[in-house]
PDB file of C-alpha atoms and ligand atoms in Angstrom:
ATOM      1  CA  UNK A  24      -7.292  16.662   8.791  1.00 60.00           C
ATOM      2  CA  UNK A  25      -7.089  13.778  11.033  1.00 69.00           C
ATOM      3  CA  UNK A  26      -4.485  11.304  10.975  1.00 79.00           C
ATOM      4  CA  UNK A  27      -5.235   7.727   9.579  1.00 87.00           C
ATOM      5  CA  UNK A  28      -5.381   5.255  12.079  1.00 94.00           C
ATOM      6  CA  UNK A  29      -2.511   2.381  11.254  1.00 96.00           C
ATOM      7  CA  UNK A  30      -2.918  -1.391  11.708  1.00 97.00           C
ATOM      8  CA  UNK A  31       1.089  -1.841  11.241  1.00 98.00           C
ATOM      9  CA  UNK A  32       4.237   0.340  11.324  1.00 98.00           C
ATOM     10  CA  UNK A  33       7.520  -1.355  11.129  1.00 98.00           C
ATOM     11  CA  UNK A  34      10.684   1.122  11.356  1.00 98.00           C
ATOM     12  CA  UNK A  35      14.259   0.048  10.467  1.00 97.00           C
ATOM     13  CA  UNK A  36      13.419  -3.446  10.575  1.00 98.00           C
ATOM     14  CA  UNK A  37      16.335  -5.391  10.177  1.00 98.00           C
ATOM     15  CA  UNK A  38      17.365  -9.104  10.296  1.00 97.00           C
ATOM     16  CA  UNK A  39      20.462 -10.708   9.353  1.00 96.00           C
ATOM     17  CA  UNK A  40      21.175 -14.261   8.905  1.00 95.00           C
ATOM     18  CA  UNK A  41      24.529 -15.149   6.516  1.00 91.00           C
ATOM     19  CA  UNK A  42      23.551 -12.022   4.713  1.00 90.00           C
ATOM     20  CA  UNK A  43      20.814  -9.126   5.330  1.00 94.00           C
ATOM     21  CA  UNK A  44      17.137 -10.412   4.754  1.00 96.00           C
ATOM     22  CA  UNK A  45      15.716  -7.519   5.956  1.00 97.00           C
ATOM     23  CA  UNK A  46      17.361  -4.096   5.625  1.00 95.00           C
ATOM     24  CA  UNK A  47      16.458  -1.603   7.880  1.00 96.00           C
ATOM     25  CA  UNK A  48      12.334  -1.960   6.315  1.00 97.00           C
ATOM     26  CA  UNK A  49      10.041   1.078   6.976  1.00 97.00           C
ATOM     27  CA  UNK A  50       6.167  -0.203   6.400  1.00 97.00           C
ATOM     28  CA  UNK A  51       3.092   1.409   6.917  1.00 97.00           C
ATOM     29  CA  UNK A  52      -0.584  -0.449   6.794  1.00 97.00           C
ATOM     30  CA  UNK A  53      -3.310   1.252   7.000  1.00 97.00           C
ATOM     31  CA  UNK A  54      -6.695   0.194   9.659  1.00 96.00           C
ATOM     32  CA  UNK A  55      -8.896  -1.465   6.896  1.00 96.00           C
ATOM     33  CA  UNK A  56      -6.736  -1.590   4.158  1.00 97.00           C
ATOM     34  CA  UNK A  57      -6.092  -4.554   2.119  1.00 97.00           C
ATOM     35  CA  UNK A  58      -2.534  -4.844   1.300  1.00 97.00           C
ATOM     36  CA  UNK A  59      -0.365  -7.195  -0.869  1.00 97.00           C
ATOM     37  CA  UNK A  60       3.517  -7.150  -0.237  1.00 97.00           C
ATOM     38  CA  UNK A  61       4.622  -8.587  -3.403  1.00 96.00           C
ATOM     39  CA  UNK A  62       8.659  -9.320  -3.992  1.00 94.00           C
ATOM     40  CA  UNK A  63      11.132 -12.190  -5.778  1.00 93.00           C
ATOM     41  CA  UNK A  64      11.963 -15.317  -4.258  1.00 92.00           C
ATOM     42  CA  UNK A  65      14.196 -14.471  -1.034  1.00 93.00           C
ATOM     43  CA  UNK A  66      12.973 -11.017  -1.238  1.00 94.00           C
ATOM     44  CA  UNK A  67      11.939 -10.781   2.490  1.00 96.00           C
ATOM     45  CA  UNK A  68       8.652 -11.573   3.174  1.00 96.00           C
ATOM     46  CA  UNK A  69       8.033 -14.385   4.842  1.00 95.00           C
ATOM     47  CA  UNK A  70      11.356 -13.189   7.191  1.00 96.00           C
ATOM     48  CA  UNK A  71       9.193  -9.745   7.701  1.00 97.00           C
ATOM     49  CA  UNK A  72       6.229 -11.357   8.236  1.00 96.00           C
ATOM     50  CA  UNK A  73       7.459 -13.887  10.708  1.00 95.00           C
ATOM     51  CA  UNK A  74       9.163 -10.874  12.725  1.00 97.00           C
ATOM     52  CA  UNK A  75       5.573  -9.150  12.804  1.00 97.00           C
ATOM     53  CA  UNK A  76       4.057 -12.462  13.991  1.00 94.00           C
ATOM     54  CA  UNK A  77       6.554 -12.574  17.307  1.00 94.00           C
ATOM     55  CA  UNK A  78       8.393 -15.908  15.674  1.00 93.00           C
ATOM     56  CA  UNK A  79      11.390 -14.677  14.773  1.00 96.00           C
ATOM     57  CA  UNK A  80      13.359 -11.291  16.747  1.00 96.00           C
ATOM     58  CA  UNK A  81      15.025  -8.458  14.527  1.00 98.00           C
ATOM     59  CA  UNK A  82      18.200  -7.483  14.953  1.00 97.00           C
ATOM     60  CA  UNK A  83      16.815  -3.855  14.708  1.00 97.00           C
ATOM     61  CA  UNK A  84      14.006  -2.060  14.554  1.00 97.00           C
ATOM     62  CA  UNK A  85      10.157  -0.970  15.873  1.00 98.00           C
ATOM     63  CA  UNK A  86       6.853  -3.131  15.254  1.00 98.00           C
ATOM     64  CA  UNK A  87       3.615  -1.541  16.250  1.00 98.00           C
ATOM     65  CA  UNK A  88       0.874  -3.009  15.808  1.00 97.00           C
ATOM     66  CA  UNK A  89      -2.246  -1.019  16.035  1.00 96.00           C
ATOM     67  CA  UNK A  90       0.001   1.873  17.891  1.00 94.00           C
ATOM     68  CA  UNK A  91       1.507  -1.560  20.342  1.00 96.00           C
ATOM     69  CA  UNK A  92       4.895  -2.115  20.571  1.00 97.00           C
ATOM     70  CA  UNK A  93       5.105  -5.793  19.967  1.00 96.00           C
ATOM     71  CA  UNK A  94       8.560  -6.383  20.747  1.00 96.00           C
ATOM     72  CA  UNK A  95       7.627  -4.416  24.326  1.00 96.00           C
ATOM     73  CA  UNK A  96       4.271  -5.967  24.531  1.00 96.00           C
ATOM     74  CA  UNK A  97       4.044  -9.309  22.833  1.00 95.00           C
ATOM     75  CA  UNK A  98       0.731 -10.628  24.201  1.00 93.00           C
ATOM     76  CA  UNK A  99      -1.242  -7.719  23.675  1.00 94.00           C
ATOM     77  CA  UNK A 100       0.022  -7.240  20.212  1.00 95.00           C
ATOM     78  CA  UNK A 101      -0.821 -11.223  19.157  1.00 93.00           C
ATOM     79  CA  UNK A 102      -4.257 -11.094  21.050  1.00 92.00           C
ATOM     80  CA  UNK A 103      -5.414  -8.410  18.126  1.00 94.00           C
ATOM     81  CA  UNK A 104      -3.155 -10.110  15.224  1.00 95.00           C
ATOM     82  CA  UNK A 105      -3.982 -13.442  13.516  1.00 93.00           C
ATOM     83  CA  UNK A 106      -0.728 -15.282  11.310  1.00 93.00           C
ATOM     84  CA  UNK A 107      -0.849 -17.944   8.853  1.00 91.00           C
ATOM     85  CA  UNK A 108       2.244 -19.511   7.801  1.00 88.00           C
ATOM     86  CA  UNK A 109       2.766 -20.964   3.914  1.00 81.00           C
ATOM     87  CA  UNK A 110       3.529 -23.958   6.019  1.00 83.00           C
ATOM     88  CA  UNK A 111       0.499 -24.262   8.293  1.00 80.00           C
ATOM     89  CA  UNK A 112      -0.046 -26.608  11.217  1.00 85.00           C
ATOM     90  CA  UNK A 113      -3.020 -28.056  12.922  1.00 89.00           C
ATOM     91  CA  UNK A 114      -3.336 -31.235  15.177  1.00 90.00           C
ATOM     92  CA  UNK A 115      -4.328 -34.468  12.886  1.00 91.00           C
ATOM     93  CA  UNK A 116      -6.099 -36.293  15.590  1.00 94.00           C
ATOM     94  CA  UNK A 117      -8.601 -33.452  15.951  1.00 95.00           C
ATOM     95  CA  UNK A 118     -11.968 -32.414  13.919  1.00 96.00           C
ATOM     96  CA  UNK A 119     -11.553 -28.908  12.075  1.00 96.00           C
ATOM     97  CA  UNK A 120     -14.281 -28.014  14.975  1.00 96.00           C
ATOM     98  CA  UNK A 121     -12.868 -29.135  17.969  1.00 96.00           C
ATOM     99  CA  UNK A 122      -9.214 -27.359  16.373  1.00 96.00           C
ATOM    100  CA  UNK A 123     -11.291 -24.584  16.285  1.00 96.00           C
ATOM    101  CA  UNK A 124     -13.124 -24.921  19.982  1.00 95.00           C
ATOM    102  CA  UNK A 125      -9.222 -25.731  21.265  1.00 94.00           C
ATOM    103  CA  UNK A 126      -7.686 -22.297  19.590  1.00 94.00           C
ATOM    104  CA  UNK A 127     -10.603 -20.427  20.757  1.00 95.00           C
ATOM    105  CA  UNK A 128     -10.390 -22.027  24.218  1.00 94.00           C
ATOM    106  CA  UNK A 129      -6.320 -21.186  23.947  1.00 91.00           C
ATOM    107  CA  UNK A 130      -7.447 -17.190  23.408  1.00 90.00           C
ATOM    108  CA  UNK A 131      -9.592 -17.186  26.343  1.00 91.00           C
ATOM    109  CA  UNK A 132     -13.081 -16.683  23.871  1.00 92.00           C
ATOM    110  CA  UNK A 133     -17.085 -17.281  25.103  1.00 93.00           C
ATOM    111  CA  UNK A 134     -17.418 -21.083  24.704  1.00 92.00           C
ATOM    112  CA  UNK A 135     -20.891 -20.056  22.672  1.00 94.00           C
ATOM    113  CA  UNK A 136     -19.906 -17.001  20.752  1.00 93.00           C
ATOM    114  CA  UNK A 137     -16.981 -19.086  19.769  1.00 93.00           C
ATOM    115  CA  UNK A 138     -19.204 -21.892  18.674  1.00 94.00           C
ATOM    116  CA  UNK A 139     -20.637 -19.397  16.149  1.00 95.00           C
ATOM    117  CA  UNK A 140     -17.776 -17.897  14.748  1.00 94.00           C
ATOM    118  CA  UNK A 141     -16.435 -21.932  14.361  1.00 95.00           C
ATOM    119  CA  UNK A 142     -19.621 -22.568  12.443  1.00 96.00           C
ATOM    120  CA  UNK A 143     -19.588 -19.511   9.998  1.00 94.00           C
ATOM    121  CA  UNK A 144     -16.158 -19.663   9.769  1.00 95.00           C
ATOM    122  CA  UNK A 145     -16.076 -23.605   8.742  1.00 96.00           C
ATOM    123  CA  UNK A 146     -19.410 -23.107   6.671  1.00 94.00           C
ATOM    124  CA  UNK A 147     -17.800 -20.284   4.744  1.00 92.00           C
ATOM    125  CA  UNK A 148     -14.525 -22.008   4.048  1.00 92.00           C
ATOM    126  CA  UNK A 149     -16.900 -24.953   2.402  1.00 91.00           C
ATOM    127  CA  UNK A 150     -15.661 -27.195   5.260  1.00 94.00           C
ATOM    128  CA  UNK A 151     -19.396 -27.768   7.019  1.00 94.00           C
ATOM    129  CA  UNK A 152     -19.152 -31.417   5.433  1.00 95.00           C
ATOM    130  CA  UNK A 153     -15.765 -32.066   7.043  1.00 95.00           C
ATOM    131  CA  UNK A 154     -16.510 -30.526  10.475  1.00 94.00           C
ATOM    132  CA  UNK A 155     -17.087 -33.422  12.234  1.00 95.00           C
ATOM    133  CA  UNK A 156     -14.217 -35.146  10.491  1.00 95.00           C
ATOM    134  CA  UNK A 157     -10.444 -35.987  11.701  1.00 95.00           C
ATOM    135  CA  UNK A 158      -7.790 -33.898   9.600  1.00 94.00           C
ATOM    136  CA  UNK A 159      -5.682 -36.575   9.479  1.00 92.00           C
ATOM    137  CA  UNK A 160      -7.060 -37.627   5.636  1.00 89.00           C
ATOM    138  CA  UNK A 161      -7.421 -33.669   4.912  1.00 92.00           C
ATOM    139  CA  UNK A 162      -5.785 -32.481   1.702  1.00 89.00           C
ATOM    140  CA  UNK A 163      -2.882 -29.826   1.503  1.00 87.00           C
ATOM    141  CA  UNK A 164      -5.626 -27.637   0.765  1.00 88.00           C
ATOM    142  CA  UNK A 165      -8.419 -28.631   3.156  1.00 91.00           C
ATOM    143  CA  UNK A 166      -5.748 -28.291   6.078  1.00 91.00           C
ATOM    144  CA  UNK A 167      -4.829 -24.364   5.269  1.00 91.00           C
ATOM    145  CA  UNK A 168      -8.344 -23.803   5.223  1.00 93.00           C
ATOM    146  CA  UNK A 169      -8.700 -25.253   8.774  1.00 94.00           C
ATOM    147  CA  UNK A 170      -5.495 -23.018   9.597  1.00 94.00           C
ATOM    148  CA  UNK A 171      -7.091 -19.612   8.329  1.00 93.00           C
ATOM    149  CA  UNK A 172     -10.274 -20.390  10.204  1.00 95.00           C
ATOM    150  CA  UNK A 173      -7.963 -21.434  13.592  1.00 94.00           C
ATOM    151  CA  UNK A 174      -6.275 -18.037  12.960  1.00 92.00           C
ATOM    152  CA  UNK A 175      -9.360 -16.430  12.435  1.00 93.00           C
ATOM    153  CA  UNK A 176     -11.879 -17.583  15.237  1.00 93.00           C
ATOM    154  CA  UNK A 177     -10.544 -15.092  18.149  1.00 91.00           C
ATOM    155  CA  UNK A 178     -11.637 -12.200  15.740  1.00 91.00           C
ATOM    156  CA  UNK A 179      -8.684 -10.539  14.894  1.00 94.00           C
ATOM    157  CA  UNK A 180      -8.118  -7.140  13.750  1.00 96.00           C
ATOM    158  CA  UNK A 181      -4.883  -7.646  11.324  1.00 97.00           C
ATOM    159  CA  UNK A 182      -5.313 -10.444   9.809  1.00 96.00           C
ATOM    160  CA  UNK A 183      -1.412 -11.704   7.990  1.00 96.00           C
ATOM    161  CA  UNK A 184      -1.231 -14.237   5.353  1.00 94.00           C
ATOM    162  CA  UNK A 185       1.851 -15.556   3.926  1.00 94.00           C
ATOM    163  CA  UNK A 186       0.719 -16.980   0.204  1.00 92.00           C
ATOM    164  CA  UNK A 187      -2.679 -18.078   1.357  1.00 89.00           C
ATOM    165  CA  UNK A 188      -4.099 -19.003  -2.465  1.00 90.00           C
ATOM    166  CA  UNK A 189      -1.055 -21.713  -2.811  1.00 87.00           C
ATOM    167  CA  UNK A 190      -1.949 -25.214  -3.339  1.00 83.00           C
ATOM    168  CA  UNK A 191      -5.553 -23.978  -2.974  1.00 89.00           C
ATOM    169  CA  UNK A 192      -8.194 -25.130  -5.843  1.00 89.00           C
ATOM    170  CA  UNK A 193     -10.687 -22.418  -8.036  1.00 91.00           C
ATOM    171  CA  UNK A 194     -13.581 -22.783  -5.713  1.00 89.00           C
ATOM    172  CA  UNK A 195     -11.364 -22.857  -2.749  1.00 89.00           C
ATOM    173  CA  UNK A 196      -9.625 -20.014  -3.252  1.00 92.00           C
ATOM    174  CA  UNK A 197     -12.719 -18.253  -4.010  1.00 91.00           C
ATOM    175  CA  UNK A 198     -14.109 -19.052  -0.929  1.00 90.00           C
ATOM    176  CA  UNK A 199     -10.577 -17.552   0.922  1.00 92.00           C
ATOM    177  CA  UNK A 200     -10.925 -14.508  -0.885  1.00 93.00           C
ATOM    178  CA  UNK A 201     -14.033 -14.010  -0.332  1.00 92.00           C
ATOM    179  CA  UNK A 202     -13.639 -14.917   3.867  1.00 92.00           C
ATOM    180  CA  UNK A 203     -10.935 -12.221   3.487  1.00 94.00           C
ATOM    181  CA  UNK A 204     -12.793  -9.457   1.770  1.00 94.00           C
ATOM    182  CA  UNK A 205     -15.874  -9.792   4.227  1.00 93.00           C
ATOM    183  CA  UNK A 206     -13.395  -9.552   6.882  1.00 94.00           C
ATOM    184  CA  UNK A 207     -12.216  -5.994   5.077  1.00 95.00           C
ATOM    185  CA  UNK A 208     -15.487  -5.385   4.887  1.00 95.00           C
ATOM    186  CA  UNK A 209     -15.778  -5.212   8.543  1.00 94.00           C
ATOM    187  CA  UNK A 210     -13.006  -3.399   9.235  1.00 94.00           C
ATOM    188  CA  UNK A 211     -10.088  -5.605   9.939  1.00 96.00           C
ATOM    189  CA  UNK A 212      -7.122  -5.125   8.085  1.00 97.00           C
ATOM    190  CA  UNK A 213      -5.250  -8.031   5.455  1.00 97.00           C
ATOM    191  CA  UNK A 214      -1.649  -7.856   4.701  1.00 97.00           C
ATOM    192  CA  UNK A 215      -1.221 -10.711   2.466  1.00 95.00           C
ATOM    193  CA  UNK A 216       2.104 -12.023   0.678  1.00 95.00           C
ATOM    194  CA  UNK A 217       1.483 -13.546  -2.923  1.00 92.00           C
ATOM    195  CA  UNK A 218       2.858 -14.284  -6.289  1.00 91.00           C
ATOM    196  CA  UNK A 219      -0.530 -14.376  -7.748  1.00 91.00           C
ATOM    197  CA  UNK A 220      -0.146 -10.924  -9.221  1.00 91.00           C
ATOM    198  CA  UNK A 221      -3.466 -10.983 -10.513  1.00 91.00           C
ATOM    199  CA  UNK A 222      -5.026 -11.675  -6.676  1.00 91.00           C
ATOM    200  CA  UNK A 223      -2.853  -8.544  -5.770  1.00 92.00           C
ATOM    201  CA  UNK A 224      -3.974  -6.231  -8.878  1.00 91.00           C
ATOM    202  CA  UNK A 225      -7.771  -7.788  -7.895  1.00 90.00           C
ATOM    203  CA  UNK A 226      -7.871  -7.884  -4.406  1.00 92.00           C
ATOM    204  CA  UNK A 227      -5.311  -5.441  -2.712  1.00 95.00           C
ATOM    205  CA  UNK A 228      -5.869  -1.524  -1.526  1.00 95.00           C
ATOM    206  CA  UNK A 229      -2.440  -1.120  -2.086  1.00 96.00           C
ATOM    207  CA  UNK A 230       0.759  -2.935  -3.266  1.00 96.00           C
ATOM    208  CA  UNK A 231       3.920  -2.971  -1.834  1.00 97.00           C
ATOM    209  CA  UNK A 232       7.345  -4.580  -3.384  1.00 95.00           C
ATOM    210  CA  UNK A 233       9.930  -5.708  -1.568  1.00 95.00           C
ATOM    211  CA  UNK A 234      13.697  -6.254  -2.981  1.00 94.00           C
ATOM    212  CA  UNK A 235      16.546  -6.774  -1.299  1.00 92.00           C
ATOM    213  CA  UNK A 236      14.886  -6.703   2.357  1.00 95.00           C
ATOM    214  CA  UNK A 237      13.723  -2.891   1.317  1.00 95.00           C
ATOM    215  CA  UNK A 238      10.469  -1.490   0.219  1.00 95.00           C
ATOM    216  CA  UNK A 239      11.456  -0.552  -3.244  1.00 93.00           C
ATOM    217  CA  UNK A 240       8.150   1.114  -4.426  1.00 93.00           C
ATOM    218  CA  UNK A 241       3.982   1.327  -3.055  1.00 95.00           C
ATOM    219  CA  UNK A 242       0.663   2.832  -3.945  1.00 95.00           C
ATOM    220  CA  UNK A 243      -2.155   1.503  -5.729  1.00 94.00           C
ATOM    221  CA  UNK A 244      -2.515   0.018  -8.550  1.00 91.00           C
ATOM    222  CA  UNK A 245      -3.112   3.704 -10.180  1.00 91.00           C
ATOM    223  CA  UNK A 246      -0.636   5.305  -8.648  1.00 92.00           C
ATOM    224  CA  UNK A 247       2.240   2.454  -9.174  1.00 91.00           C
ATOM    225  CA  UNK A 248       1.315   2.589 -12.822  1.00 89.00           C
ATOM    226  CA  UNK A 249       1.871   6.677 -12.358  1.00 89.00           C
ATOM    227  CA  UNK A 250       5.174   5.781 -10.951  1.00 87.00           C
ATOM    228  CA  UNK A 251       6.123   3.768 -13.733  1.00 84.00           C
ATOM    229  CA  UNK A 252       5.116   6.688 -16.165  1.00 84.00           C
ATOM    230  CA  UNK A 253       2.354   3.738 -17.658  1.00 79.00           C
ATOM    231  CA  UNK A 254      -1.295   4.291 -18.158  1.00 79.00           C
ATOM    232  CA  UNK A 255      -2.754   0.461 -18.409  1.00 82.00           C
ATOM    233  CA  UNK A 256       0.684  -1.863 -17.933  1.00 86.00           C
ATOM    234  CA  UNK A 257      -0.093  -5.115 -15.906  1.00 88.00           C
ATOM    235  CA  UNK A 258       0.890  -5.432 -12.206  1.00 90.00           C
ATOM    236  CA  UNK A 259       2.943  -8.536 -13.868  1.00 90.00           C
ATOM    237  CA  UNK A 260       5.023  -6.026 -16.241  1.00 89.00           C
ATOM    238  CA  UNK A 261       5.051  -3.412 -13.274  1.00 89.00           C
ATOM    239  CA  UNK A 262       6.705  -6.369 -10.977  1.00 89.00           C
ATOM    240  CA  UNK A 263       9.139  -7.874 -13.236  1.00 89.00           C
ATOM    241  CA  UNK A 264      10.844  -4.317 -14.777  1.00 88.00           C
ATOM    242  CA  UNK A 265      10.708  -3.286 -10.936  1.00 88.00           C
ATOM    243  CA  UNK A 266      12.728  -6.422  -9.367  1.00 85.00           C
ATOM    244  CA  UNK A 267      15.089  -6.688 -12.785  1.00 84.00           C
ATOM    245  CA  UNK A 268      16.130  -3.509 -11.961  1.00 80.00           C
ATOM    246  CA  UNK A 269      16.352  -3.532  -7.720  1.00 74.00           C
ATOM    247  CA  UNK A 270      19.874  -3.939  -6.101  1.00 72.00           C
ATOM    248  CA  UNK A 271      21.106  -6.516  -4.914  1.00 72.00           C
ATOM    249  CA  UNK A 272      21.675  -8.408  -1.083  1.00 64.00           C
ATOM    250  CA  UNK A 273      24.130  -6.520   1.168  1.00 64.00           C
TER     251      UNK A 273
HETATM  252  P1  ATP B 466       9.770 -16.576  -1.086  1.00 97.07           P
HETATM  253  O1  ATP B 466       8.958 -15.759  -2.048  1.00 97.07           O
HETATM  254  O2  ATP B 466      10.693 -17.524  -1.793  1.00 97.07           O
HETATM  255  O3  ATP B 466       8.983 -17.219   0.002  1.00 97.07           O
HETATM  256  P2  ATP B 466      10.662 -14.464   0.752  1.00 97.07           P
HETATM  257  O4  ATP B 466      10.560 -13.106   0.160  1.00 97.07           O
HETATM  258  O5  ATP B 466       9.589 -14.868   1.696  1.00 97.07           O
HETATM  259  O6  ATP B 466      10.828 -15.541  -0.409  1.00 97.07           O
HETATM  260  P3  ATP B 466      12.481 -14.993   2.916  1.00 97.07           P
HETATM  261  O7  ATP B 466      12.013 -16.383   3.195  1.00 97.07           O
HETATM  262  O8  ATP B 466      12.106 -13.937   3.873  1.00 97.07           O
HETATM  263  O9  ATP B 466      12.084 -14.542   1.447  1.00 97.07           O
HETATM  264  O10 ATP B 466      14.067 -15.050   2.808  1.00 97.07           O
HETATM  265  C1  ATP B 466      14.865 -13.870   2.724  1.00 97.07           C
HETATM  266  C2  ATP B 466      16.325 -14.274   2.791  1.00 97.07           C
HETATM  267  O11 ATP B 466      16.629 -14.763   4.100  1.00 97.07           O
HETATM  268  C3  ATP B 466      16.724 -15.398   1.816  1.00 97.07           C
HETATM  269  O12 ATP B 466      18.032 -15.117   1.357  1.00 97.07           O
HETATM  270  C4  ATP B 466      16.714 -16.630   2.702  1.00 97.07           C
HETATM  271  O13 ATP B 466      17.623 -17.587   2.207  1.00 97.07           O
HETATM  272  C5  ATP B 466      17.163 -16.077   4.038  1.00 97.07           C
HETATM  273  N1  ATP B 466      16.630 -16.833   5.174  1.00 97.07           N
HETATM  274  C6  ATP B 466      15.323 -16.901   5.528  1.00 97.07           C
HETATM  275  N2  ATP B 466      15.186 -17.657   6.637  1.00 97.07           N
HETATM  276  C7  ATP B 466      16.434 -18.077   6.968  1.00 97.07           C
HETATM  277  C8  ATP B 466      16.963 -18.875   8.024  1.00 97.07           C
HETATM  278  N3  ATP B 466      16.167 -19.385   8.970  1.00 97.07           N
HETATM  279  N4  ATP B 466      18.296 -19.080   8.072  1.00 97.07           N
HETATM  280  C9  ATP B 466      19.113 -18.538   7.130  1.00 97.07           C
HETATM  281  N5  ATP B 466      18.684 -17.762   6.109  1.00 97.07           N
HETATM  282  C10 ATP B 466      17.369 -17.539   6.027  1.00 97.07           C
END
């Protein structure tokens, strides 16, 4: 049997600020998987994430990223990685198209092919009405949508979201999931932070909880409710009797 190919492997991964955030975490994604890393408030996610993305350095511990060591090899690992933060930022004084000409520009991409991928992008984000607009009078919402499509315009293979669906209206979030599923689809991979437990129990491959800075349990949906000795229990029921019960912070 042949190995699966992985699209992230953390090992020990370990930061402390006044207290551990992130305790010696061993995480495996899967190439093409959706995954959801669900966990409290201050469980460790954003701190994980934001060590994967090259923002922030562990005290401890290996990141590869599609078999690249991205502490070793930072570039190469972000060329094949897109991030976007909770808190994203784009330049105000721009159009959402010329953000995403400038990003694409920043990565090096063909001026045309990047024109396309701008335009499908924008189109299928239901910003083709604003394209031509300044983001300066953009809503919360309109703004991460120009963010995902900046992080998404060099064609990246692992795509990481920190609570993309936040803030974000029905028909917009539908039209974020849907981005993301098509790029699944493909054959990127989506590691996604949320604590819209229905988008998880919907959306993901596989679930992952995180307590404490630790992975306290993974699997699907199936096989977490196996774990949990359930046959039909909500992810909701599943997450709540999972993090009452983790230990605490060293
Ligand atoms: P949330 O769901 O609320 O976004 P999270 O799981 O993303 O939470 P983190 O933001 O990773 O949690 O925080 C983990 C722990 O690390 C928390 O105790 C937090 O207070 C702490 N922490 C995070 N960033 C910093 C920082 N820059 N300085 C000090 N402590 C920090």
């Amino acid at each position: 049997m042949t190995a699966r190919a992985t699209a992230l492997e953390l090992r020990g991964l370990t930061k402390r600020f006044d207290r551990l955030a992130v305790d010696a975490l061993d995480l495996t994604v899967y190439a093409g998987e959706f995954y959801a890393l669900l966990g409290a408030n201050g469980a460790g996610k954003t701190t994980t994430l934001r060590m994967v993305a090259g923002l922030l350095p562990p005290d401890a511990g290996v990141i590869r990223i599609s078999g690249i060591d991205a502490l070793k090899d930072p570039v190469a690992a972000k060329q094949i990685m897109a991030w976007v933060s909770d808190e994203p930022m784009i330049y105000d004084k721009l159009t959402p198209l010329e953000y995403l000409e400038f990003i694409a520009g920043l990565w090096g991409c063909d001026p045309a092919s990047a024109d396309v991928a701008a335009h499908e992008l924008l189109n299928s984000l239901g910003l083709a009405a604003h394209m031509h607009e300044r983001c300066e009078g953009f809503s919360k919402g309109m703004r991460q949508k120009v963010a995902l499509a900046g992080a998404l315009v060099h064609d990246p293979k692992l795509i990481i979201l920190d609570e993309p669906l936040t803030g974000l209206d029905a028909v917009s979030a539908r039209h974020v999931k849907g981005l993301l599923q098509a790029r699944v689809r493909s054959g990127c991979t989506v590691i996604m932070t949320t604590h819209i437990l229905e988008v998880a129990e919907r959306m993901a491959d596989r679930i992952g909880v995180i307590a404490a800075g630790r992975l306290i349990t993974e699997g699907t949906l199936t096989e977490l409710r196996q774990q949990m000795g359930q046959t039909d229990t909500s992810l909701e029921e599943m997450f709540v009797a999972l993090v009452e019960n983790a230990p605490a912070a060293a």
